[in-house]
Coordinates of C-alpha atoms in Angstrom, one line a residue:
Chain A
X1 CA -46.7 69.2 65.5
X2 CA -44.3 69.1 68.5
X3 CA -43.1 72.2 70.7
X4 CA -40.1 72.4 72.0
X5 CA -38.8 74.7 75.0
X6 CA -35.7 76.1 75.6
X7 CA -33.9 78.3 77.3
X8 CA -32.0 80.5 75.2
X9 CA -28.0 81.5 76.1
X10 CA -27.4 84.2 74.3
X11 CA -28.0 86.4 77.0
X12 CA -28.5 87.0 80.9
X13 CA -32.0 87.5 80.0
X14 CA -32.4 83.7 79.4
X15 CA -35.4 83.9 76.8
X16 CA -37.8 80.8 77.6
X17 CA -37.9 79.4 73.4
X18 CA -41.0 77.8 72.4
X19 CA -40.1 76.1 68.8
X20 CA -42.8 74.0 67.2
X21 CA -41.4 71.0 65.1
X22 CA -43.1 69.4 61.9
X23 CA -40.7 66.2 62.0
X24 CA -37.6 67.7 61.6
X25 CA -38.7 71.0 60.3
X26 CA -38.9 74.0 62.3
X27 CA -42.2 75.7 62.2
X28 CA -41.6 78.7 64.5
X29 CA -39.6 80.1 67.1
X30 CA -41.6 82.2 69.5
X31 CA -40.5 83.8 72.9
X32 CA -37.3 85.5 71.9
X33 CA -36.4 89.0 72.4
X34 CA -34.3 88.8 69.2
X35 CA -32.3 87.7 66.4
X36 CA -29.9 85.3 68.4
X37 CA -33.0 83.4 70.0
X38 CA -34.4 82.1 67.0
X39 CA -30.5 81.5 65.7
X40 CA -30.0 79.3 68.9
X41 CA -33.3 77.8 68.9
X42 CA -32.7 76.5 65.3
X43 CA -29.8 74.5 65.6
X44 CA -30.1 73.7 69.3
X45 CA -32.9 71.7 67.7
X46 CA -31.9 70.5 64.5
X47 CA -28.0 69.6 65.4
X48 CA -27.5 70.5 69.1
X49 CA -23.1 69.9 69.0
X50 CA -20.8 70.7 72.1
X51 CA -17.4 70.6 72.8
X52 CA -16.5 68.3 75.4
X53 CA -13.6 68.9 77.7
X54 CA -12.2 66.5 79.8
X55 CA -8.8 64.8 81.1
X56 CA -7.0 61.1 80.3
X57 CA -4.4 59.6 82.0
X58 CA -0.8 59.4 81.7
X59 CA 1.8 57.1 81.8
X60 CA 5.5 58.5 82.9
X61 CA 4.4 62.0 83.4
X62 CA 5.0 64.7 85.6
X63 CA 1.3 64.7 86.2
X64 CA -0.8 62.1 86.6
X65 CA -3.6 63.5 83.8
X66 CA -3.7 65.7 80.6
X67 CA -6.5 68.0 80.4
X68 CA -7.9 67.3 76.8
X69 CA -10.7 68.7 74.5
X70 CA -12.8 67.4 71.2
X71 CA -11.1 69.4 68.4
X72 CA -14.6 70.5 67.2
X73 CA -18.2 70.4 68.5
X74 CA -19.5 66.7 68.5
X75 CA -22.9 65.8 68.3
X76 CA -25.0 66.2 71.9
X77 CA -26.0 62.7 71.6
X78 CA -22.6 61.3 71.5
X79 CA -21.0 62.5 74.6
X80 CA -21.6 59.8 77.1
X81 CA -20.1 57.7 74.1
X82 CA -16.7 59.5 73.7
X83 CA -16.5 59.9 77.3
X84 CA -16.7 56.0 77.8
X85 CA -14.0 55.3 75.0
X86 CA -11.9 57.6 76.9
X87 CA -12.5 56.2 80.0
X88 CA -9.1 53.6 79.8
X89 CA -7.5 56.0 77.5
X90 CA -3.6 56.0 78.5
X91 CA -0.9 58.6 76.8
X92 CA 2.6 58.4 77.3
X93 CA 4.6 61.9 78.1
X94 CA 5.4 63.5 77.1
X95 CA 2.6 65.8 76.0
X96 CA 2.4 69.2 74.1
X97 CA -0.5 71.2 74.0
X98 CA -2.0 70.5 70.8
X99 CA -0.9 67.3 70.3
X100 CA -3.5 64.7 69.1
X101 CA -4.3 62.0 71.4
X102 CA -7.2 60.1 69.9
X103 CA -8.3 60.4 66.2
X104 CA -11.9 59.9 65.7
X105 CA -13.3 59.8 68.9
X106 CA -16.7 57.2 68.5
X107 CA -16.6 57.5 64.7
X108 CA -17.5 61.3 65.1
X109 CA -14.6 62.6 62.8
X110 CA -13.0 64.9 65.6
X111 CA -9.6 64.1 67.0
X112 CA -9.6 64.3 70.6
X113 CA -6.7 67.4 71.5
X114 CA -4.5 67.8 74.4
X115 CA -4.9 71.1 76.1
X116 CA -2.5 71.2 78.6
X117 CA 1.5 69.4 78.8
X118 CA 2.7 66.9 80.0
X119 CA 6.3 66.8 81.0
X120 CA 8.2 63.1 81.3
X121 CA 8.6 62.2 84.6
X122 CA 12.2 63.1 85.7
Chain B
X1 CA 18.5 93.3 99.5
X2 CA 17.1 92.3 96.5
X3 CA 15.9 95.9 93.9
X4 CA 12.9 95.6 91.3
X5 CA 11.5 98.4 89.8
X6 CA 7.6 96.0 89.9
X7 CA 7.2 93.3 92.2
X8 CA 3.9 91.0 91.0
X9 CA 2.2 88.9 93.8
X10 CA 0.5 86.2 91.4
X11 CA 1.3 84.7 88.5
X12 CA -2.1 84.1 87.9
X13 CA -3.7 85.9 84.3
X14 CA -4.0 89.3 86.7
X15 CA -0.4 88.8 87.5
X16 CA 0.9 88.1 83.5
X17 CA -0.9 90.5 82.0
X18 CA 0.2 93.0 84.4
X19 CA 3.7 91.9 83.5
X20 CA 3.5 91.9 79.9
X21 CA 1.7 95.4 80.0
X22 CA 4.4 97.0 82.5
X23 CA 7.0 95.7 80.3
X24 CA 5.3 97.0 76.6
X25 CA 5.4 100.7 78.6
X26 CA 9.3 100.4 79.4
X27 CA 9.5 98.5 82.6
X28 CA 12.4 96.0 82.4
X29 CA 13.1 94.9 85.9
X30 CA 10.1 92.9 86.7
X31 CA 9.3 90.1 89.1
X32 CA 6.6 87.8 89.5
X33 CA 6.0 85.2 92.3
X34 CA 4.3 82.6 92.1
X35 CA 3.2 80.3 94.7
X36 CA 2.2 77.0 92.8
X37 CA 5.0 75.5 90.9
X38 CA 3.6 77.1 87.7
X39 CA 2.4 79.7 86.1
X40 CA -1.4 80.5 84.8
X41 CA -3.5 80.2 88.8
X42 CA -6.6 78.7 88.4
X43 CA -6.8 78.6 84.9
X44 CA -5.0 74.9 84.8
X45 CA -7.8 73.7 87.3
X46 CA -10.6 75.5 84.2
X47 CA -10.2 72.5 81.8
X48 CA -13.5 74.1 80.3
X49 CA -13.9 75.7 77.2
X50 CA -15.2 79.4 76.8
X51 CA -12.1 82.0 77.6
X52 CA -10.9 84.1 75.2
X53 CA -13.8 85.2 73.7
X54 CA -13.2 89.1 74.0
X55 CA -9.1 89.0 73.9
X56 CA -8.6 86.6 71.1
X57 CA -11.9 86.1 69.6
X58 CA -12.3 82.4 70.0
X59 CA -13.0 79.9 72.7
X60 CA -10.3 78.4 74.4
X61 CA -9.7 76.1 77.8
X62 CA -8.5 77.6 81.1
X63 CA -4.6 76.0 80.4
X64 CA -4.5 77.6 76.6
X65 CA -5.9 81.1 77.4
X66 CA -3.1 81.3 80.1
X67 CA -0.2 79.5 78.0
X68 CA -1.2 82.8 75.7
X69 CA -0.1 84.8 78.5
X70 CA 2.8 82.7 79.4
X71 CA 4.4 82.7 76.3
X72 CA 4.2 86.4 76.1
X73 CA 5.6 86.5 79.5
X74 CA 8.5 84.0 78.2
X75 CA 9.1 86.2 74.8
X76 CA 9.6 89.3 76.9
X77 CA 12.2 87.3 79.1
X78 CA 10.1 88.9 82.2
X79 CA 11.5 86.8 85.7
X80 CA 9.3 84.6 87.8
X81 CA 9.3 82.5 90.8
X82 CA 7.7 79.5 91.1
X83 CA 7.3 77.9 94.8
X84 CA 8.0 80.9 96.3
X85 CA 5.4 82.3 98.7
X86 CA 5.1 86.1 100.0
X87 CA 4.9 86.7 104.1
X88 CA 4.6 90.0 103.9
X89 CA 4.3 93.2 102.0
X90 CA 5.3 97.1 103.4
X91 CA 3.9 100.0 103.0
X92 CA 7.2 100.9 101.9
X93 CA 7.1 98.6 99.2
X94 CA 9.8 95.9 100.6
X95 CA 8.2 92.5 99.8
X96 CA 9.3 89.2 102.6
X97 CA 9.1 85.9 100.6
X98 CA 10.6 82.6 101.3
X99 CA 10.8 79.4 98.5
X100 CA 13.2 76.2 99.2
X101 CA 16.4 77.1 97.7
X102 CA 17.0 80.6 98.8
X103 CA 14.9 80.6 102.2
X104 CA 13.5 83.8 103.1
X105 CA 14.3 87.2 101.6
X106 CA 13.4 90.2 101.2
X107 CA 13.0 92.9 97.8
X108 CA 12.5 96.1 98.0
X109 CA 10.5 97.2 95.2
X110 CA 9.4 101.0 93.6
X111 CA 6.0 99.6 92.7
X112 CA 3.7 96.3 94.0
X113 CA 1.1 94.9 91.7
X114 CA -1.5 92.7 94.0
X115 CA -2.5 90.5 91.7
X116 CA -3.6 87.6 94.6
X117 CA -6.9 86.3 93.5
X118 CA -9.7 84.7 95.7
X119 CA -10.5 82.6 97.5
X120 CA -13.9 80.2 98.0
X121 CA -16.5 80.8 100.9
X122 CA -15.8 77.7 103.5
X123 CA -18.4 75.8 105.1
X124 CA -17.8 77.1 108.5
X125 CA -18.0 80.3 106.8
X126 CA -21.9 79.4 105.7
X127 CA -22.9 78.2 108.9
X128 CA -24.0 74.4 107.6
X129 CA -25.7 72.9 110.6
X130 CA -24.8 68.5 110.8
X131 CA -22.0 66.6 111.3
X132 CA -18.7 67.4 109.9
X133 CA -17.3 64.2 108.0
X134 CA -15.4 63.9 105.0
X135 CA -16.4 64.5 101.4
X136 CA -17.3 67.7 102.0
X137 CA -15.1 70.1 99.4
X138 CA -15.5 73.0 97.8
X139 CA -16.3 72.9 93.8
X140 CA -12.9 75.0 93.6
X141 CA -11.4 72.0 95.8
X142 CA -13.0 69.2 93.7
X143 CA -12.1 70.7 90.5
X144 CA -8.5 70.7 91.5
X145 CA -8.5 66.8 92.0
X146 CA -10.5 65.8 89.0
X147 CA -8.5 67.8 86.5
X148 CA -5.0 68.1 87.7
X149 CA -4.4 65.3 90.1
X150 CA -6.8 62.8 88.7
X151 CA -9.1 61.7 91.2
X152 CA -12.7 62.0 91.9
X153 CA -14.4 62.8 95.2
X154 CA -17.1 61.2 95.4
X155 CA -19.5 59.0 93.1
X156 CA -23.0 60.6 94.3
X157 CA -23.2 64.4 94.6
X158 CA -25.6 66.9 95.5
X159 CA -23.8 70.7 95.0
X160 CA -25.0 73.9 96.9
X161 CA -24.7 77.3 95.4
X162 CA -25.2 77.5 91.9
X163 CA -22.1 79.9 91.2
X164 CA -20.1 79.0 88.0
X165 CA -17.6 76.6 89.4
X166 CA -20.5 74.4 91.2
X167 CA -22.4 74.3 87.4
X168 CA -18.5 73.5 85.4
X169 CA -18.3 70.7 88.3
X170 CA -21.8 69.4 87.9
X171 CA -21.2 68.2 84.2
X172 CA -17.5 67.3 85.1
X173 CA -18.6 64.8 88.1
X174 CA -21.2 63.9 85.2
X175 CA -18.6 62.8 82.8
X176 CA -16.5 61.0 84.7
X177 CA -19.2 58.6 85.7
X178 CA -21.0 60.1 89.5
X179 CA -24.4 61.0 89.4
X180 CA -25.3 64.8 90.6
X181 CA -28.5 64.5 92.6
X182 CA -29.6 67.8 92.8
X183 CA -27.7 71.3 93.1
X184 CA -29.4 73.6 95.5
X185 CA -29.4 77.7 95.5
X186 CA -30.1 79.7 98.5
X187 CA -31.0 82.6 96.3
X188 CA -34.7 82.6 94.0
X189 CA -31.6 83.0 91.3
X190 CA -28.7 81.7 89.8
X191 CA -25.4 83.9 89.9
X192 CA -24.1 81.4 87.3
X193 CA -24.1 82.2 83.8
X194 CA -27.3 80.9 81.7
X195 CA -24.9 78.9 79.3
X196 CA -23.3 77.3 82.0
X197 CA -27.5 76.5 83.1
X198 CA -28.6 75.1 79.8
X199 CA -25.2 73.1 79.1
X200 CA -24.1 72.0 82.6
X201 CA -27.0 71.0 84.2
X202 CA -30.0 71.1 81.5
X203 CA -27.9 68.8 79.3
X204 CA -27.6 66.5 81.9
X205 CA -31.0 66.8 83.4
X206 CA -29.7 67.9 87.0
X207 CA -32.5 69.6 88.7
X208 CA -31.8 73.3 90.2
X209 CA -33.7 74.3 93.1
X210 CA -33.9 77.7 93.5
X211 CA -34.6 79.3 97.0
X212 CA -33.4 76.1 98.6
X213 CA -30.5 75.7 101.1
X214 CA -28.7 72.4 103.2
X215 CA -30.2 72.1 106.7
X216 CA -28.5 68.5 107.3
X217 CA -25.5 66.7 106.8
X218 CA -25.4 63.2 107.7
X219 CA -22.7 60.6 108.0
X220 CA -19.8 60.1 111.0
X221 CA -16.8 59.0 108.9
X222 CA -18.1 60.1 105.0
X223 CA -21.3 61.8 104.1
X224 CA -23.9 59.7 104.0
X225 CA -26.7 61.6 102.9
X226 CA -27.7 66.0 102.9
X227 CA -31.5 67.4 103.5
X228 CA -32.1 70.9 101.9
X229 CA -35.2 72.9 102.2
X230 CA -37.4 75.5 100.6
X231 CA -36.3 78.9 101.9
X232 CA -38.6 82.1 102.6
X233 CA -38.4 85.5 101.4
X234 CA -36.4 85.9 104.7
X235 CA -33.9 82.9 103.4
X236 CA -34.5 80.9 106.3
X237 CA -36.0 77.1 106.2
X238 CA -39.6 76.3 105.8
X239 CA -40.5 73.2 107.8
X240 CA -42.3 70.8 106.2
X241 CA -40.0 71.2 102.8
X242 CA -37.2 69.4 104.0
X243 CA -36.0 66.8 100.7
X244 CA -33.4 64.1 102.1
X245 CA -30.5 62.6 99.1
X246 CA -28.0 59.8 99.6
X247 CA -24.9 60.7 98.6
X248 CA -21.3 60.8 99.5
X249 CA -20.3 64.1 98.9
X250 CA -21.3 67.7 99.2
X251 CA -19.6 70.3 96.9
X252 CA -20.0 74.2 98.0
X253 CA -20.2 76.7 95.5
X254 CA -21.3 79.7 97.3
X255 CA -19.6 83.1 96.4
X256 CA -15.7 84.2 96.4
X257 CA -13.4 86.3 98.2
X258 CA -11.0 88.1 97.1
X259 CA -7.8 87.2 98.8
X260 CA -6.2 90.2 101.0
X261 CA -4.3 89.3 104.0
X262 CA -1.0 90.4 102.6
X263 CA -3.0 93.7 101.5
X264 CA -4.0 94.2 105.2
X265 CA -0.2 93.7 106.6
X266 CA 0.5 96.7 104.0
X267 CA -1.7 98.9 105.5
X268 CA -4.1 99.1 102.2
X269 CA -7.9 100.1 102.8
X270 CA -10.1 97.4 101.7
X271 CA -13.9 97.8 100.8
X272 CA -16.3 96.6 103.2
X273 CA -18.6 95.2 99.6
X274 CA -16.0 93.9 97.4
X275 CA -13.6 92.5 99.9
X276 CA -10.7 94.1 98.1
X277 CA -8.7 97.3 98.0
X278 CA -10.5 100.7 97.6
X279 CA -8.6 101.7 94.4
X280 CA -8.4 105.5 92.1
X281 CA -8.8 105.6 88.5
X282 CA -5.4 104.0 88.1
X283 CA -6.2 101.0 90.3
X284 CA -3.8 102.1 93.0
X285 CA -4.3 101.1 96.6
X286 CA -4.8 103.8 99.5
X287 CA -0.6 103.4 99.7
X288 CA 1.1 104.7 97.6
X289 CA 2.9 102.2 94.6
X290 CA 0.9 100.0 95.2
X291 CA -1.8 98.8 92.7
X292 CA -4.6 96.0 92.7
X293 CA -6.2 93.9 89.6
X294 CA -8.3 90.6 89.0
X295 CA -9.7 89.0 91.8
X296 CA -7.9 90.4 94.9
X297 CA -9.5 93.4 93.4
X298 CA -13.4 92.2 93.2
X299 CA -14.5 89.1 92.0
X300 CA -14.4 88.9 87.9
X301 CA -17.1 86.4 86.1
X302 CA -15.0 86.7 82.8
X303 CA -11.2 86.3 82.4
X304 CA -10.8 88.2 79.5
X305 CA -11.8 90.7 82.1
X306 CA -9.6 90.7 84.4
X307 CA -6.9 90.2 81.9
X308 CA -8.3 93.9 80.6
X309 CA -7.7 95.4 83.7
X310 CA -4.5 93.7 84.6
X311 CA -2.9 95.2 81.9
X312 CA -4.2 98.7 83.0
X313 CA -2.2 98.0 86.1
X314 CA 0.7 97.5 84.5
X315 CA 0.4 100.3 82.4
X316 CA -0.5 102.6 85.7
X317 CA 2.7 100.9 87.7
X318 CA 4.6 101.7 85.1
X319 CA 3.7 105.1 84.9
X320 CA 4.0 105.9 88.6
X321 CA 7.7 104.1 88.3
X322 CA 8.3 106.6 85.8
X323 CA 7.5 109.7 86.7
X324 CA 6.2 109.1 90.1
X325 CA 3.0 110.1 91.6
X326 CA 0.7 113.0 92.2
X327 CA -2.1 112.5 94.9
X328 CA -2.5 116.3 95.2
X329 CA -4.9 116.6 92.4
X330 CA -8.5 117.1 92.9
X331 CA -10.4 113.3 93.5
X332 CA -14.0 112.7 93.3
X333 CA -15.5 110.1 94.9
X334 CA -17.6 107.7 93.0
X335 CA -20.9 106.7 94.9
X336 CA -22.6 103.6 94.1
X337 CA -26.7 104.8 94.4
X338 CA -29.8 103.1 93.9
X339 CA -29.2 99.1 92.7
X340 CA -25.3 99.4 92.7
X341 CA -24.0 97.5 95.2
X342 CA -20.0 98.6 94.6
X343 CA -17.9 100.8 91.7
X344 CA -14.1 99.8 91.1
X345 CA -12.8 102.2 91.3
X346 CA -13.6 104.2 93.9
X347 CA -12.1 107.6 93.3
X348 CA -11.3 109.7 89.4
X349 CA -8.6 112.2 89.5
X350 CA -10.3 114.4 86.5
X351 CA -6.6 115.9 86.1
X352 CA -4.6 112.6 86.0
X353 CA -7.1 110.0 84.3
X354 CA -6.6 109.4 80.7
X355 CA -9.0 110.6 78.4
X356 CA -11.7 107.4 79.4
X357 CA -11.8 104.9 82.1
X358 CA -14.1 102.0 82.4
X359 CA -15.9 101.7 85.7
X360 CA -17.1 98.4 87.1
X361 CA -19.9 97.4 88.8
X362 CA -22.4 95.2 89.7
X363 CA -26.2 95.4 91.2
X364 CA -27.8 94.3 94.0
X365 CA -31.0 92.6 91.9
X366 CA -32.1 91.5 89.1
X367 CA -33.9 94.5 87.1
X368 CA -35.8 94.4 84.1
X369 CA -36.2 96.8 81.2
X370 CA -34.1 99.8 83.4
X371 CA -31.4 102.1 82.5
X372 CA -27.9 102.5 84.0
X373 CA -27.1 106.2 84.4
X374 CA -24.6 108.1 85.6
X375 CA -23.8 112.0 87.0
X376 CA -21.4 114.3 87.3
X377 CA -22.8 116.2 90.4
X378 CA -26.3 117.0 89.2
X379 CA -25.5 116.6 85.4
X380 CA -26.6 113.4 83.9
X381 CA -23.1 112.6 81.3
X382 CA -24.7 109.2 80.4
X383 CA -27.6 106.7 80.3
X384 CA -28.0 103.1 78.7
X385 CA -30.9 101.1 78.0
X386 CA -30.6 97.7 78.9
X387 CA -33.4 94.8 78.7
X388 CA -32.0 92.9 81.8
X389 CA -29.4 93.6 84.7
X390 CA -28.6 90.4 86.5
X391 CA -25.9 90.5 90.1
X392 CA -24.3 87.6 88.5
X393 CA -22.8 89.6 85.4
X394 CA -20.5 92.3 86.1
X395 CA -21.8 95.8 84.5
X396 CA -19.5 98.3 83.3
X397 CA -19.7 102.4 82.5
X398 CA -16.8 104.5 80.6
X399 CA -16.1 107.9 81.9
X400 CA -14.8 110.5 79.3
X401 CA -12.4 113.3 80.6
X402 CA -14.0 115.5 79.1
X403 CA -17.4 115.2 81.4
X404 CA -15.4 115.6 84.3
X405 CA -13.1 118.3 83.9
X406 CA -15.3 121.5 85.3
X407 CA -14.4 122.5 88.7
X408 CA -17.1 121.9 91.5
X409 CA -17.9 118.4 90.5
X410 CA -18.9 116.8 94.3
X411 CA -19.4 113.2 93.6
X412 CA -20.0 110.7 90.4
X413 CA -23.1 108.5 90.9
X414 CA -24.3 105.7 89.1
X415 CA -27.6 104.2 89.1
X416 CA -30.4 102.4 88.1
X417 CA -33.0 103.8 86.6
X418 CA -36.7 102.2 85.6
X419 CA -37.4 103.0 81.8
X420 CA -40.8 104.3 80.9

């Protein structure tokens, strides 16, 4: 058996989440004030995923970077990858929000998004 | 001169959703100014995920919650200025403002929105004691040149204040390769939100010290390395609990200000807590016409937010534009009591109010298991439970007409209460 803490985000109150593991089962959540705790404390976890936001460059634009999210969460673990792929990441303007940038950022499945535009330099 | 019925100082969210409001009630001559060259403020700097929860019900970054607001502001063909800075506002509602083509005119307009925002606390503001080299920058200041102009500060940080832009910038220095050291908090709490705790520092294991504050800066040219210390109960260092960090740069994240120097040149009353305008129930200024939303108006945690009361302002402009105003009703002063540090606003006109308006507040402490309850004079007209009441979250009560209508009502107080 392996307990876990967190610290739960549902709420100012910022319930301190004991979760005992068995492997990869969860045992029991203790520590929560309610339903949302033990929600969190589940997948935070079993498959803890952000959303990473962050900016590349660009080539010919208007301004020098695009701000740019994952299109869905990715998995915790994998951020420090996609940020290092993206690291020499050049687009060319211009750029529309929504445009995909990337697909499959680090095998992950999830396109990389722009979030912001990019006019073309005039 | 230049006529407008609604002159908007900001084209930040306050300032659109002002505009799209006052044009929905029937306002069609509308003008926002904008100083950057374009619209949406701070949100383009927010490259962060998380706004938009409460308007549309999903998370979105800072530049796609105010391109929302932009294109409405675009549909409704409302006008704008970009570049274009404002010197000076009148109590009579004439608005001085200069930009590079047209040089310096002047409108005169039948209503002002202030819809300014803030501004960050500076260091000299906070008193930091050592040297005064570069690579010291507020978070607000880094976040700019990360995310918009491509550039990075510094390569090893440590952060004071633990507000919400110092936390966003902690994981975005992360990312992009520097190493936070440590982010220090003068206060034994954060006012940042515990999401922004868990995924912005926790994630990245960057130590928090609460009750800790900067008592050196070292370095001639660059910063070459910050001391903090334990503080007391009295927030002053302890000797002996002085931690040294190399680093190159210091970010400050250490409380906001609403922005009100134009406000003062028009003769509006500001509060001494919030730092903005003392406003009635329809968020209008001590002068006449002129109204007040978002951050000029206190500081917001949430956009969606401010967005809520911007439109309110527009709504309220549009009104007095209409069918002018009437200050002779009677107006009962709202008094912040036991844990409340400020209401907005500050005074309900029982007559003219619609039939609810939401008060905000926030308290002075963090209280557990307490109640927030409010009075009409001696009448308690309303009490909520809640588990937790923290200064960093912004607190909000809805008056009903109908509790304030009977004659001899002296004051409105709100407070909070310890549960049994």
């Amino acid at each position: 058996m392996e307990e876990r803490q967190l610290t739960c985000i549902g709420c100012p109150m910022g319930c301190q989440l004991q979760v005992l593991m068995d492997g990869k089962e969860v045992q029991s959540v203790t520590g929560n004030t309610c339903k949302r705790g033990e929600i969190y404390a589940r997948k935070e976890v079993t498959d803890p995923t952000r959303i990473v936001t962050t900016t590349v460059r660009v080539l010919g634009g208007a301004v020098p970077v695009v701000s740019c999210k994952t299109g869905a969460d990715i998995p915790k673990d994998r951020i420090f990858d996609c940020c290092h792929q993206l690291r020499d990441l050049e687009v060319k303007a211009p750029v529309r929000m929504g445009d995909i940038l990337l697909k499959d950022i680090c095998g992950t499945g999830v396109d990389l998004v722009a979030t912001s535009e990019a006019a073309a330099r005039s | 001169m230049k006529q407008y019925d609604l002159v908007i100082v900001g084209g930040g969210p306050a300032g659109l959703a002002a505009a799209v409001a006052a044009r929905d009630a029937g306002i069609r001559d509308i003008l926002i100014i904008e100083r950057d060259g374009r619209l949406g403020g701070i949100l383009n700097q927010c490259i962060h995920n998380g706004f938009g929860l409460h308007t549309f019900q999903e998370e979105l970054t800072g530049p796609e919650y105010a391109h929302r607001f932009i294109e409405q502001v675009q549909e409704r063909g409302i006008e704008y200025k970009l570049n274009t800075m404002v010197m000076e506002i009148r109590k009579d509602k004439t608005v001085v403002a200069m930009n590079g083509d047209e040089g310096m005119f002047v409108i005169q307009a039948k209503a002002v929105i202030l819809a300014m925002g803030c501004r960050e606390r500076s260091r000299g503001a906070l008193n930091l004691p050592g040297y005064r080299p570069a690579g010291i920058y507020s978070a607000g200041t880094a976040q700019r040149l990360v995310n918009m102009e491509g550039q990075m500060p510094g390569k090893r940080v440590v952060i004071l204040g633990s507000g919400d832009i110092g936390l966003i910038m902690a994981r975005r220095m992360t990312l992009e390769g520097a190493k936070v050291e440590v982010v220090a908090e003068l206060m034994p709490y954060s006012g940042g939100l515990k999401r922004n705790i868990v995924q912005c520092l926790e994630d990245f294991h960057i130590p928090l010290k609460l009750s800790h504050t900067v008592v050196k800066i070292e370095g001639r040219k660059r910063v070459e390395a910050v001391t903090i210390a334990k503080v007391g109960p009295d927030r002053r260092p302890i000797p002996g609990t002085e931690e040294r960090y190399e680093c190159d740069t210091l970010l400050l994240s250490c409380g906001l200000i609403p922005e009100n120097e134009l406000s003062k040149g028009a003769g509006v009353e500001l509060s001494g807590i919030t730092g903005g305008p003392v406003v009635n129930d329809a968020l209008e200024t001590s002068v006449e016409g002129i109204f007040a939303c978002g951050n000029v108006l206190h500081v917001h945690d949430l956009v969606d937010f401010v967005s809520g009361e911007a439109a309110k302002a527009g709504e309220y402009a549009a009104r007095y534009i209409q069918k002018g105003d009437k200050r002779e009703g009677r107006s009962i002063l709202l008094r912040p009591m036991e844990g409340v540090r400020y209401t907005v606003p500050t005074f309900i006109r029982p007559q003219e109010m619609p039939e609810e308006v939401t008060v905000r507040f926030r308290v002075a402490d963090v209280y557990r298991d307490c109640a927030v309850v409010t009075y009409a004079g001696d009448r308690q007209i309303s009490r909520r439970r809640k588990k937790i009441l923290a200064p960093g979250e912004m607190e909000q009560v809805v008056l009903k007409k109908e509790d304030l209508m009977e004659e001899g009502i002296e004051d409105i107080t709100i407070r909070i209460e310890r549960e049994a």
